Short mmCIF file of C-alpha atoms in Angstrom, two decimals:
data_model
loop_
_atom_site.label_atom_id
_atom_site.label_comp_id
_atom_site.label_asym_id
_atom_site.label_seq_id
_atom_site.Cartn_x
_atom_site.Cartn_y
_atom_site.Cartn_z
CA MET I 96 -3.68 42.08 31.87
CA ARG I 97 -2.56 39.99 28.55
CA GLU I 98 -4.31 40.27 25.43
CA SER I 99 -5.28 36.61 25.87
CA ASP I 100 -7.29 37.18 29.01
CA ALA I 101 -9.31 39.62 27.60
CA ARG I 102 -13.05 38.74 27.96
CA HIS I 103 -15.38 38.79 24.90
CA GLN I 104 -18.71 38.39 24.13
CA ARG I 105 -19.34 35.36 22.12
CA ALA I 106 -21.54 33.87 19.16
CA GLU I 107 -22.56 30.57 20.01
CA GLY I 108 -25.67 29.85 16.94
CA GLU I 109 -27.46 26.83 16.57
CA ALA I 110 -29.39 25.57 13.08
CA ARG I 111 -31.15 22.24 12.86
CA LEU I 112 -33.97 21.16 9.94
CA GLU I 113 -35.77 18.16 9.91
CA VAL I 114 -36.96 17.31 6.59
CA GLY I 115 -39.83 14.81 5.31
CA PRO I 116 -40.67 13.94 1.95
CA GLY I 117 -43.43 16.40 1.74
CA GLY I 118 -40.83 19.01 3.67
CA ILE I 119 -39.64 20.46 6.63
CA THR I 120 -40.64 19.30 9.57
CA ARG I 121 -39.15 21.11 12.13
CA LEU I 122 -37.07 23.73 11.99
CA TYR I 123 -34.94 25.89 14.74
CA GLN I 124 -32.10 28.09 14.70
CA LYS I 125 -30.63 30.69 17.46
CA ALA I 126 -28.47 33.18 16.49
CA PRO I 127 -25.97 34.62 14.48
CA LEU I 128 -26.92 30.97 12.49
CA ARG I 129 -30.28 31.26 10.27
CA LEU I 130 -31.75 29.52 7.67
CA LEU I 131 -33.77 31.26 4.96
CA PHE I 132 -35.47 29.05 2.52
CA PRO I 133 -35.42 30.88 -1.46
CA THR I 134 -38.19 29.49 -3.86
CA PRO I 135 -36.72 26.56 -5.92
CA GLU I 136 -36.29 27.09 -9.44
CA PRO I 137 -38.34 24.38 -11.51
CA GLY I 138 -36.64 21.18 -11.05
CA GLU I 139 -35.10 21.40 -7.69
CA PRO I 140 -35.72 20.28 -4.37
CA LEU I 141 -35.84 22.10 -0.67
CA GLN I 142 -33.55 24.74 -0.64
CA ALA I 143 -32.28 25.93 2.34
CA ALA I 144 -29.33 28.70 3.05
CA LEU I 145 -27.71 28.63 6.32
CA VAL I 146 -26.35 32.04 7.21
CA ASN I 147 -24.07 33.81 9.83
CA THR I 148 -25.77 36.71 10.20
CA ALA I 149 -22.98 37.85 12.58
CA GLY I 150 -20.89 38.18 8.89
CA GLY I 151 -17.90 35.43 10.02
CA LEU I 152 -16.49 33.93 13.36
CA ALA I 153 -13.96 35.12 15.84
CA GLY I 154 -11.76 32.95 18.05
CA GLY I 155 -14.42 31.47 20.43
CA ASP I 156 -17.02 31.72 18.14
CA ALA I 157 -19.35 28.56 18.00
CA VAL I 158 -21.24 27.44 14.92
CA ARG I 159 -23.70 23.99 14.72
CA ALA I 160 -25.87 22.80 12.09
CA GLU I 161 -27.91 19.48 12.27
CA LEU I 162 -29.61 18.33 9.20
CA VAL I 163 -31.94 15.50 9.00
CA LEU I 164 -33.57 14.25 6.12
CA SER I 165 -35.82 11.42 6.98
CA HIS I 166 -36.65 8.59 4.71
CA GLY I 167 -37.04 9.73 0.71
CA ALA I 168 -37.02 13.43 1.70
CA GLN I 169 -34.57 15.43 -1.07
CA ALA I 170 -33.44 18.93 -0.24
CA LEU I 171 -30.44 21.20 -0.75
CA VAL I 172 -28.24 23.58 1.99
CA THR I 173 -26.30 26.42 0.82
CA THR I 174 -24.65 29.09 2.23
CA PRO I 175 -25.08 32.78 0.46
CA ALA I 176 -21.40 33.60 0.85
CA ALA I 177 -18.07 32.38 2.07
CA GLU I 178 -17.21 31.88 5.72
CA LYS I 179 -15.05 34.04 6.86
CA LEU I 180 -12.46 33.19 10.06
CA TYR I 181 -11.35 36.74 11.17
CA ALA I 182 -7.54 36.79 13.41
CA SER I 183 -8.04 34.69 16.73
CA LEU I 184 -6.64 36.25 20.23
CA GLY I 185 -5.95 32.35 21.42
CA PRO I 186 -9.25 30.05 21.41
CA VAL I 187 -10.29 28.48 18.17
CA ALA I 188 -13.37 29.03 15.99
CA SER I 189 -15.51 25.91 16.55
CA LEU I 190 -18.10 24.90 13.02
CA ARG I 191 -19.98 21.64 13.85
CA THR I 192 -22.56 20.22 10.60
CA ARG I 193 -24.42 16.67 11.25
CA MET I 194 -25.93 15.70 9.04
CA GLU I 195 -28.38 12.21 8.78
CA VAL I 196 -29.80 11.19 5.71
CA GLY I 197 -32.22 8.42 5.88
CA GLU I 198 -32.95 5.74 3.27
CA GLY I 199 -33.86 6.84 -0.05
CA ALA I 200 -33.64 10.07 0.95
CA ALA I 201 -30.94 12.71 -1.04
CA LEU I 202 -28.91 15.55 0.51
CA GLU I 203 -26.62 18.64 -0.68
CA TYR I 204 -24.41 20.20 1.17
CA LEU I 205 -23.22 22.47 -1.25
CA PRO I 206 -21.12 25.79 1.45
CA GLN I 207 -18.98 28.04 0.23
CA GLU I 208 -15.66 28.25 0.99
CA ALA I 209 -14.14 29.15 4.53
CA ILE I 210 -11.80 32.16 4.29
CA LEU I 211 -8.83 32.52 7.08
CA PHE I 212 -7.84 35.48 8.18
CA ASP I 213 -4.24 35.60 8.77
CA GLY I 214 -4.02 34.39 12.94
CA ALA I 215 -7.30 32.72 12.49
CA ARG I 216 -7.83 29.82 14.27
CA LEU I 217 -10.18 27.11 13.11
CA ASP I 218 -11.83 23.98 14.34
CA ARG I 219 -14.61 21.95 11.57
CA ARG I 220 -16.06 18.96 12.41
CA THR I 221 -18.33 16.96 9.80
CA GLU I 222 -20.21 13.81 10.68
CA ALA I 223 -22.50 12.37 8.10
CA HIS I 224 -24.50 9.40 8.57
CA VAL I 225 -25.95 7.84 5.12
CA ALA I 226 -28.36 4.89 5.57
CA PRO I 227 -28.93 2.13 2.70
CA GLY I 228 -30.11 3.79 -0.27
CA GLY I 229 -29.54 7.71 0.81
CA ALA I 230 -27.33 9.49 -1.31
CA LEU I 231 -24.99 12.76 -0.24
CA LEU I 232 -22.36 15.06 -2.00
CA ALA I 233 -20.76 16.71 0.32
CA THR I 234 -17.89 19.72 -0.68
CA GLU I 235 -15.67 22.04 1.71
CA SER I 236 -12.96 24.67 0.48
CA LEU I 237 -10.44 26.56 2.79
CA VAL I 238 -8.97 28.93 1.49
CA LEU I 239 -5.16 30.19 3.78
CA GLY I 240 -6.02 34.10 3.47
CA ARG I 241 -7.31 36.59 1.82
CA ILE I 242 -5.68 36.06 -1.27
CA ALA I 243 -7.55 39.03 -3.65
CA ARG I 244 -6.37 41.26 -1.33
CA GLY I 245 -2.65 39.54 -1.12
CA GLU I 246 -2.60 38.67 2.85
CA ALA I 247 -1.46 35.34 2.98
CA TRP I 248 -2.39 33.17 6.21
CA ARG I 249 0.82 32.72 7.93
CA ARG I 250 -0.01 32.79 11.76
CA GLY I 251 -3.12 30.36 12.88
CA THR I 252 -4.09 26.60 12.75
CA ALA I 253 -7.04 25.21 11.00
CA ARG I 254 -8.47 21.45 11.42
CA GLU I 255 -11.08 19.94 9.32
CA ALA I 256 -12.46 16.70 10.09
CA TRP I 257 -14.89 14.17 9.11
CA ARG I 258 -16.34 11.14 9.79
CA LEU I 259 -18.46 9.55 7.23
CA HIS I 260 -20.75 6.56 8.49
CA LEU I 261 -22.72 4.04 5.79
CA ASP I 262 -25.15 1.95 6.79
CA GLY I 263 -24.04 2.95 10.48
CA ARG I 264 -20.95 1.49 9.92
CA LEU I 265 -17.77 4.15 9.68
CA ALA I 266 -16.56 4.29 6.17
CA TRP I 267 -14.40 7.22 6.09
CA ALA I 268 -12.11 9.41 8.67
CA ASP I 269 -10.18 12.05 7.63
CA ALA I 270 -8.63 15.19 9.74
CA ILE I 271 -6.33 17.07 8.17
CA ALA I 272 -4.49 20.04 10.51
CA LEU I 273 -2.29 22.80 9.36
CA ASP I 274 -0.02 25.23 10.50
CA GLU I 275 2.81 27.57 9.51
CA ALA I 276 4.98 24.45 9.24
CA ALA I 277 2.76 22.53 7.22
CA ARG I 278 2.59 24.94 4.95
CA ASP I 279 6.49 25.08 4.53
CA ALA I 280 6.85 20.95 4.32
CA PRO I 281 7.78 19.60 1.23
CA HIS I 282 5.40 17.49 -0.60
CA ALA I 283 2.51 18.70 1.85
CA LEU I 284 0.71 21.51 0.80
CA ASP I 285 2.45 21.87 -2.32
CA GLY I 286 2.22 26.06 -2.02
CA ALA I 287 -1.48 25.40 -2.50
CA GLU I 288 -3.28 28.85 -1.60
CA ALA I 289 -6.52 26.51 -1.07
CA LEU I 290 -7.48 23.11 -0.70
CA GLY I 291 -10.98 21.78 -1.13
CA LEU I 292 -12.84 18.09 -1.59
CA MET I 293 -16.39 16.85 -2.58
CA LEU I 294 -17.85 13.50 -1.63
CA LEU I 295 -20.57 11.90 -3.40
CA ALA I 296 -21.55 8.89 -1.52
CA HIS I 297 -24.55 7.04 -3.21
CA PRO I 298 -24.87 3.39 -3.78
CA GLU I 299 -23.52 4.31 -7.71
CA ALA I 300 -21.04 5.62 -6.55
CA ALA I 301 -18.56 3.99 -8.87
CA ARG I 302 -20.54 4.46 -12.10
CA HIS I 303 -19.49 8.04 -11.83
CA ARG I 304 -15.61 7.44 -10.96
CA GLU I 305 -14.94 8.37 -14.45
CA LEU I 306 -16.50 11.45 -14.96
CA ALA I 307 -15.18 12.70 -11.17
CA ARG I 308 -11.60 11.69 -12.37
CA ASP I 309 -12.70 13.92 -16.15
CA LEU I 310 -13.18 17.09 -13.35
CA THR I 311 -10.58 17.36 -11.42
CA GLY I 312 -7.67 16.18 -14.22
CA GLY I 313 -7.46 12.49 -12.35
CA GLN I 314 -7.77 14.04 -8.41
CA ALA I 315 -10.69 11.76 -7.22
CA SER I 316 -10.90 8.09 -6.35
CA LEU I 317 -13.18 5.49 -4.86
CA PRO I 318 -12.01 4.22 -1.55
CA ARG I 319 -14.77 2.35 -1.17
CA PRO I 320 -17.50 1.14 -2.33
CA GLY I 321 -20.13 3.73 -2.46
CA LEU I 322 -17.80 6.73 -1.67
CA LEU I 323 -16.18 9.01 -3.79
CA LEU I 324 -13.58 11.65 -2.95
CA LEU I 325 -12.26 14.34 -4.91
CA ARG I 326 -9.75 16.52 -4.15
CA PHE I 327 -8.74 20.05 -5.04
CA LEU I 328 -5.34 22.34 -4.14
CA GLY I 329 -3.49 24.69 -5.59
CA ARG I 330 -4.78 28.60 -6.23
CA ALA I 331 -7.11 30.39 -4.42
CA VAL I 332 -9.73 30.55 -8.19
CA GLU I 333 -9.08 27.17 -9.41
CA VAL I 334 -9.72 25.44 -6.04
CA ARG I 335 -13.03 27.44 -6.53
CA ALA I 336 -13.68 27.28 -10.76
CA GLY I 337 -13.08 23.38 -9.70
CA ILE I 338 -15.59 22.91 -7.30
CA MET I 339 -17.95 25.20 -9.37
CA ALA I 340 -17.35 23.21 -12.97
CA ALA I 341 -17.83 19.72 -10.30
CA ILE I 342 -21.28 20.52 -8.36
CA PRO I 343 -23.78 20.52 -11.60
CA ALA I 344 -21.95 17.51 -13.25
CA LEU I 345 -21.96 15.04 -10.68
CA ARG I 346 -25.60 16.80 -8.75
CA SER I 347 -27.05 16.00 -12.36
CA ALA I 348 -24.91 13.06 -13.16
CA ALA I 349 -25.45 11.31 -9.27
CA LEU I 350 -29.01 12.77 -8.13
CA GLY I 351 -30.39 13.35 -11.51
CA ARG I 352 -30.73 17.23 -10.53
CA PRO I 353 -30.56 20.35 -12.85
CA ALA I 354 -27.11 21.01 -14.36
CA THR I 355 -26.27 24.05 -12.21
CA LEU I 356 -24.51 25.68 -9.37
CA PRO I 357 -27.38 26.50 -6.37
CA ARG I 358 -27.87 30.25 -7.55
CA LEU I 359 -26.63 31.62 -3.98
CA TRP I 360 -23.13 30.71 -5.36
CA THR I 361 -23.00 33.37 -8.19
CA CYS I 362 -25.49 36.05 -6.94
CA MET O 125 19.30 -6.58 25.09
CA GLY O 126 19.31 -3.20 24.97
CA MET O 127 18.60 -0.24 22.43
CA ALA O 128 18.53 2.91 23.09
CA THR O 129 16.16 4.92 21.51
CA THR O 130 17.33 8.52 19.21
CA THR O 131 16.15 11.80 20.83
CA THR O 132 15.25 14.21 18.16
CA THR O 133 13.70 17.46 18.67
CA MET O 134 11.18 18.32 15.46
CA ALA O 135 8.86 21.65 15.76
CA THR O 136 5.93 18.87 15.14
CA ALA O 137 6.79 16.30 17.79
CA THR O 138 6.61 15.70 21.45
CA THR O 139 10.23 13.91 22.58
CA ILE O 140 8.82 12.38 25.34
CA THR O 141 12.02 9.71 25.58
CA THR O 142 12.76 8.73 28.85
CA THR O 143 14.28 5.92 30.95
CA THR O 144 11.19 3.81 30.86
CA ASP O 145 11.31 3.87 26.48
CA ARG O 146 14.53 2.90 27.06
CA MET O 147 14.02 -0.81 24.88
CA GLU O 148 14.84 -3.68 26.67
CA LEU O 149 13.74 -6.59 24.33
CA GLN O 150 14.17 -10.57 24.59
CA GLU O 151 16.26 -11.86 21.80
CA GLY O 152 13.45 -13.91 20.82
CA ASP O 153 11.29 -10.79 20.21
CA PHE O 154 14.19 -9.23 18.56
CA PHE O 155 14.21 -11.82 15.99
CA ARG O 156 10.50 -11.74 15.53
CA LEU O 157 10.58 -7.77 15.10
CA LEU O 158 13.05 -8.54 12.64
CA ALA O 159 11.79 -10.99 10.89
CA TRP O 160 7.92 -9.36 10.39
CA THR O 161 9.93 -5.98 8.93
CA SER O 162 12.17 -8.37 6.59
CA PRO O 163 11.76 -8.37 2.94
CA ALA O 164 11.50 -12.03 2.66
CA TYR O 165 8.20 -11.52 4.71
CA PRO O 166 5.97 -12.19 1.92
CA VAL O 167 3.64 -9.32 3.12
CA GLY O 168 4.07 -8.20 -0.80
CA GLY O 169 5.49 -4.60 0.25
CA PHE O 170 7.77 -4.15 -2.59
CA SER O 171 4.34 -3.59 -4.88
CA TYR O 172 4.11 -0.56 -3.47
CA SER O 173 5.52 3.08 -3.57
CA HIS O 174 3.15 5.10 -1.57
CA GLY O 175 2.73 7.74 -4.49
CA ILE O 176 6.73 7.61 -5.45
CA GLU O 177 6.13 6.62 -8.14
CA MET O 178 3.45 9.76 -8.80
CA ALA O 179 6.44 11.93 -7.84
CA VAL O 180 9.10 10.66 -9.44
CA GLU O 181 6.79 11.55 -13.26
CA GLU O 182 5.84 14.59 -12.04
CA GLY O 183 9.59 15.75 -11.41
CA ARG O 184 9.32 16.19 -7.95
CA LEU O 185 12.51 13.89 -6.53
CA PRO O 186 15.23 14.08 -8.93
CA ASN O 187 17.63 12.95 -5.97
CA ALA O 188 18.40 11.86 -2.71
CA PRO O 189 17.90 14.53 -0.02
CA ALA O 190 13.77 15.05 -2.10
CA LEU O 191 12.83 11.47 -1.54
CA THR O 192 14.44 11.62 1.93
CA ALA O 193 11.83 14.61 1.97
CA TYR O 194 9.09 12.98 0.72
CA ILE O 195 9.09 9.97 3.18
CA THR O 196 9.90 12.52 6.03
CA THR O 197 6.20 13.65 4.93
CA VAL O 198 5.22 10.34 4.50
CA LEU O 199 6.32 9.55 8.09
CA MET O 200 5.36 12.64 10.00
CA ARG O 201 2.48 14.05 8.03
CA GLY O 202 0.79 11.26 6.03
CA ALA O 203 0.08 7.52 6.15
CA GLY O 204 3.62 6.84 8.58
CA HIS O 205 1.53 9.21 11.24
CA VAL O 206 -2.08 7.72 10.60
CA ASP O 207 0.11 3.89 11.09
CA GLY O 208 1.87 5.18 14.12
CA VAL O 209 -1.52 5.92 16.58
CA MET O 210 -3.42 3.37 14.86
CA LEU O 211 -0.57 0.71 16.03
CA CYS O 212 0.00 2.05 19.16
CA ALA O 213 -4.06 1.80 19.73
CA ALA O 214 -4.09 -1.82 18.31
CA HIS O 215 -0.91 -2.99 20.85
CA ASP O 216 -2.65 -1.35 23.88
CA ALA O 217 -6.16 -2.51 23.20
CA ALA O 218 -4.69 -6.13 22.39
CA GLY O 219 -6.83 -8.25 24.97
CA ASP O 220 -10.14 -6.37 24.52
CA ASP O 221 -12.17 -7.37 21.83
CA ALA O 222 -14.56 -4.64 21.49
CA ALA O 223 -11.69 -2.14 22.09
CA LEU O 224 -9.53 -3.55 19.34
CA ASP O 225 -12.17 -4.27 16.53
CA GLU O 226 -13.25 -0.31 16.93
CA VAL O 227 -8.87 0.48 16.46
CA ALA O 228 -9.26 -1.64 13.30
CA GLU O 229 -12.88 -0.16 11.55
CA GLU O 230 -11.12 3.35 12.56
CA ALA O 231 -8.22 2.51 10.91
CA PHE O 232 -9.64 0.93 8.02
CA ALA O 233 -11.72 4.17 7.46
CA TRP O 234 -8.40 6.37 7.32
CA ARG O 235 -7.75 5.10 4.23
CA GLY O 236 -8.95 7.97 2.22
CA THR O 237 -7.83 6.39 -1.93
CA ALA O 238 -8.50 3.43 -3.58
CA GLU O 239 -4.89 2.39 -3.73
CA HIS O 240 -3.90 3.34 0.04
CA ALA O 241 -6.61 1.07 1.20
CA LEU O 242 -5.10 -1.46 -0.77
CA GLU O 243 -1.51 -0.33 -0.26
CA ALA O 244 -2.69 -1.25 3.70
CA THR O 245 -5.29 -3.75 3.43
CA GLN O 246 -3.11 -6.17 1.06
CA GLN O 247 -0.15 -6.11 2.99
CA GLY O 248 -2.19 -6.24 6.50
CA GLY O 249 -4.24 -9.44 5.28
CA SER O 250 -1.01 -10.99 3.97
CA PHE O 251 1.08 -10.08 7.52
CA ALA O 252 -2.28 -11.77 9.40
CA SER O 253 -1.95 -14.61 7.62
CA VAL O 254 1.63 -15.65 7.76
CA THR O 255 1.67 -15.01 11.41
CA ALA O 256 -0.89 -16.81 12.05
CA THR O 257 0.70 -19.01 10.65
CA THR O 258 4.17 -19.14 12.03
CA TRP O 259 3.40 -18.00 15.82
CA PRO O 260 -0.03 -19.24 16.46
CA ASP O 261 -2.16 -17.18 18.93
CA ALA O 262 -6.19 -18.39 19.09
CA ARG O 263 -6.78 -14.68 20.01
CA PHE O 264 -4.45 -12.86 16.91
CA ALA O 265 -6.72 -15.61 14.46
CA ALA O 266 -9.95 -14.69 15.58
CA PHE O 267 -9.33 -11.21 15.52
CA ALA O 268 -7.95 -11.25 12.13
CA ALA O 269 -10.57 -13.34 10.65
CA ARG O 270 -13.33 -10.66 11.80
CA HIS O 271 -11.32 -8.12 9.88
CA ARG O 272 -11.03 -9.77 6.61
CA GLY O 273 -10.19 -7.65 4.05
CA ARG O 274 -10.35 -4.62 5.95
CA LEU O 275 -7.31 -5.20 8.44
CA THR O 276 -4.73 -2.45 7.78
CA HIS O 277 -0.99 -3.41 7.99
CA ALA O 278 -0.38 -1.03 11.14
CA VAL O 279 -2.97 -2.89 13.27
CA ALA O 280 -2.29 -6.35 12.01
CA PHE O 281 1.31 -5.75 13.58
CA GLY O 282 0.06 -4.10 16.50
CA ALA O 283 -2.28 -6.39 17.62
CA ALA O 284 -0.27 -9.45 16.73
CA ALA O 285 3.26 -7.66 18.76
CA GLY O 286 0.38 -6.68 21.65
CA PHE O 287 -0.96 -10.74 22.17
CA ALA O 288 2.76 -11.86 21.37
CA GLY O 289 3.24 -9.54 24.92
CA LEU O 290 6.64 -7.83 22.45
CA ALA O 291 6.88 -4.17 23.87
CA ARG O 292 5.07 -1.31 22.17
CA ARG O 293 8.32 1.75 21.67
CA PRO O 294 10.31 -1.09 19.13
CA ALA O 295 7.39 -2.36 17.67
CA LEU O 296 6.58 0.80 17.07
CA LEU O 297 9.89 1.64 15.28
CA ALA O 298 10.02 -1.44 13.44
CA TYR O 299 7.06 -1.12 11.67
CA LEU O 300 7.89 2.44 10.64
CA HIS O 301 11.30 1.57 10.03
CA GLY O 302 10.01 -1.04 7.38
CA PHE O 303 8.08 1.23 5.92
CA ALA O 304 10.34 4.04 5.58
CA ALA O 305 12.82 1.49 4.28
CA ASN O 306 10.08 -0.45 1.76
CA LEU O 307 9.23 3.17 -0.36
CA VAL O 308 13.32 3.82 0.03
CA SER O 309 13.63 0.86 -1.98
CA ALA O 310 11.16 2.05 -4.40
CA GLY O 311 12.34 4.99 -4.87
CA VAL O 312 15.50 3.71 -5.86
CA ARG O 313 14.47 1.71 -8.24
CA LEU O 314 11.92 4.83 -9.59
CA VAL O 315 14.48 8.24 -9.43
CA PRO O 316 16.37 6.22 -9.57
CA LEU O 317 19.23 6.32 -7.34
CA GLY O 318 22.35 4.09 -6.59
CA GLN O 319 21.92 1.16 -3.56
CA THR O 320 24.51 3.31 -1.66
CA ASP O 321 22.43 6.44 -1.43
CA GLY O 322 19.38 4.36 -1.34
CA GLN O 323 21.10 3.58 2.53
CA ARG O 324 22.55 7.01 3.09
CA VAL O 325 18.40 7.92 3.31
CA THR O 326 17.89 4.85 4.87
CA ALA O 327 20.09 6.45 7.38
CA ALA O 328 19.25 9.66 7.30
CA LEU O 329 15.38 8.49 8.10
CA GLY O 330 16.62 7.45 11.61
CA PRO O 331 15.83 10.37 13.78
CA VAL O 332 12.60 10.58 11.42
CA ILE O 333 11.67 7.68 12.05
CA ALA O 334 12.32 8.21 16.16
CA ALA O 335 9.87 11.32 16.22
CA ALA O 336 8.04 9.89 13.90
CA ALA O 337 7.29 7.52 16.85
CA ASP O 338 7.49 10.09 19.09
CA SER O 339 4.45 12.20 17.91
CA ALA O 340 2.67 9.13 17.52
CA GLN O 341 2.62 8.19 21.07
CA ALA O 342 1.81 11.61 21.86
CA THR O 343 -1.98 11.27 19.99
CA GLY O 344 -4.42 9.72 20.90
CA ARG O 345 -6.70 8.86 18.14
CA GLU O 346 -9.85 11.62 18.63
CA ALA O 347 -6.41 14.49 17.62
CA LEU O 348 -5.18 12.68 15.02
CA ALA O 349 -4.71 14.04 11.44
CA THR O 350 -2.56 14.31 8.90
CA SER O 351 -1.37 17.28 7.77
CA ALA O 352 -0.45 16.18 3.31
CA PRO O 353 -3.30 16.13 1.48
CA LEU O 354 -0.74 16.88 -1.49
CA LEU O 355 -0.02 12.78 -0.81
CA ASP O 356 -3.78 11.88 -1.32
CA ILE O 357 -3.82 13.85 -4.64
CA LEU O 358 -0.56 12.16 -5.55
CA SER O 359 -1.99 8.73 -4.73
CA MET O 360 -5.51 9.85 -6.80
CA ARG O 361 -3.21 10.67 -9.83
CA HIS O 362 -1.85 7.55 -9.62
CA GLU O 363 -4.78 5.52 -10.23
CA THR O 364 -4.66 6.63 -13.97
CA GLN O 365 -0.81 6.88 -14.53
CA TYR O 366 -0.19 6.01 -17.76
CA THR O 367 3.01 3.27 -16.87
CA ARG O 368 2.53 2.18 -13.80
CA LEU O 369 5.09 -0.29 -11.74
CA PHE O 370 3.58 -0.13 -8.31
CA ARG O 371 0.23 -0.85 -7.38
CA SER O 372 0.49 2.40 -5.33
#
């Protein structure tokens, strides 16, 4: 039997969180995904921690999260640690996130980085629908290897796709597909160990463009009215530090929330 | 007239050239493609460098081989690949308004920086305007009017070719060649390179253009992805570059 024919039990986790102006209105979860709700600090909205109790994802695993904020609801969703993607025997690990932000609602979706072990195969798709007057501050980052222990991600594939709809219309589509050839191509990844993205969908996103440029050394743009994108590319520690600096600044400037990181990012 | 396609195998491209892909073009169609991709066609391509200006400023493009490598990445892993896939989709959808509108909206959404969006939509709008005037077609004019300000160059080109009954492969090759030649021209001015060195770059890009076309034809919109985040980042940095000759 070839290695790729081996049958393994695969995880299929699911979490669905619905929030209204008064708090949680519906919660569904299926292992290995869990949602925990740490007590918010003063001035903070509802906080949810998306936890993968399996500790990581292997090829063939699938997790799906859905976050729905109705009219006027407020929430922050984060993760307690980096998501680990183990070497795959063949199939991809699938991560799906779908967000809905209603009128006047504000969601922060701030997961920590995903770490690709050598040989990992990832297919991550994120979809967000933001209604008029709604706000979304989101981040996503990917570390190409267990850098701290000197292991590069040489084998495997990673695909990260985004679809953002503003006011019911597709506003931004993006997908990055990486493999060894992409890693080595000139003017493509620039030798980076990690890459990251932050986006702010907000009716007044344009007002924060200069701040975003200051935070990133000019790696920010307003491709459409109401959408600000920041990109990070470089050493793993620099990408993480850049995102850790941008989160407090942008949540404070754009959402009027405390200029702090979610506590789970630092403990 | 007949033009043989170049068959090139690259690690990231699937070679799908077959005898049915051999391009048989009517002379009128050939002239139309030459006109649409001529630097004299008033779309304003000369004002866009697609990040080359910033890459030169950062010392990334010291010579002709580096410029060739940069444009290769744009064609295979960046906007050239997105444009190729969307041009094919628009060509295929010409005649089905709902499908074509969806392609146009999606192609616009794929521009992830302000300058990449400007580059695509300003040229797209200009192309649509001059084409609708020069080769009147009520269906194309109506399509362009529905997407005013949001029409990318590649989608306008693909739709115009589709409505005109131009074969897809030659239209795709012509568009990608025009895109590449425009970047070579920007590189010649910025690196700077001699005119002959510039033409060497254009010649070296021939097989790359064919491979980019193969790759675009083999990729559906669902599977579309880029693989060169540095290109978006250079475009972002260009927005605040101190001295700028180009709009991208």
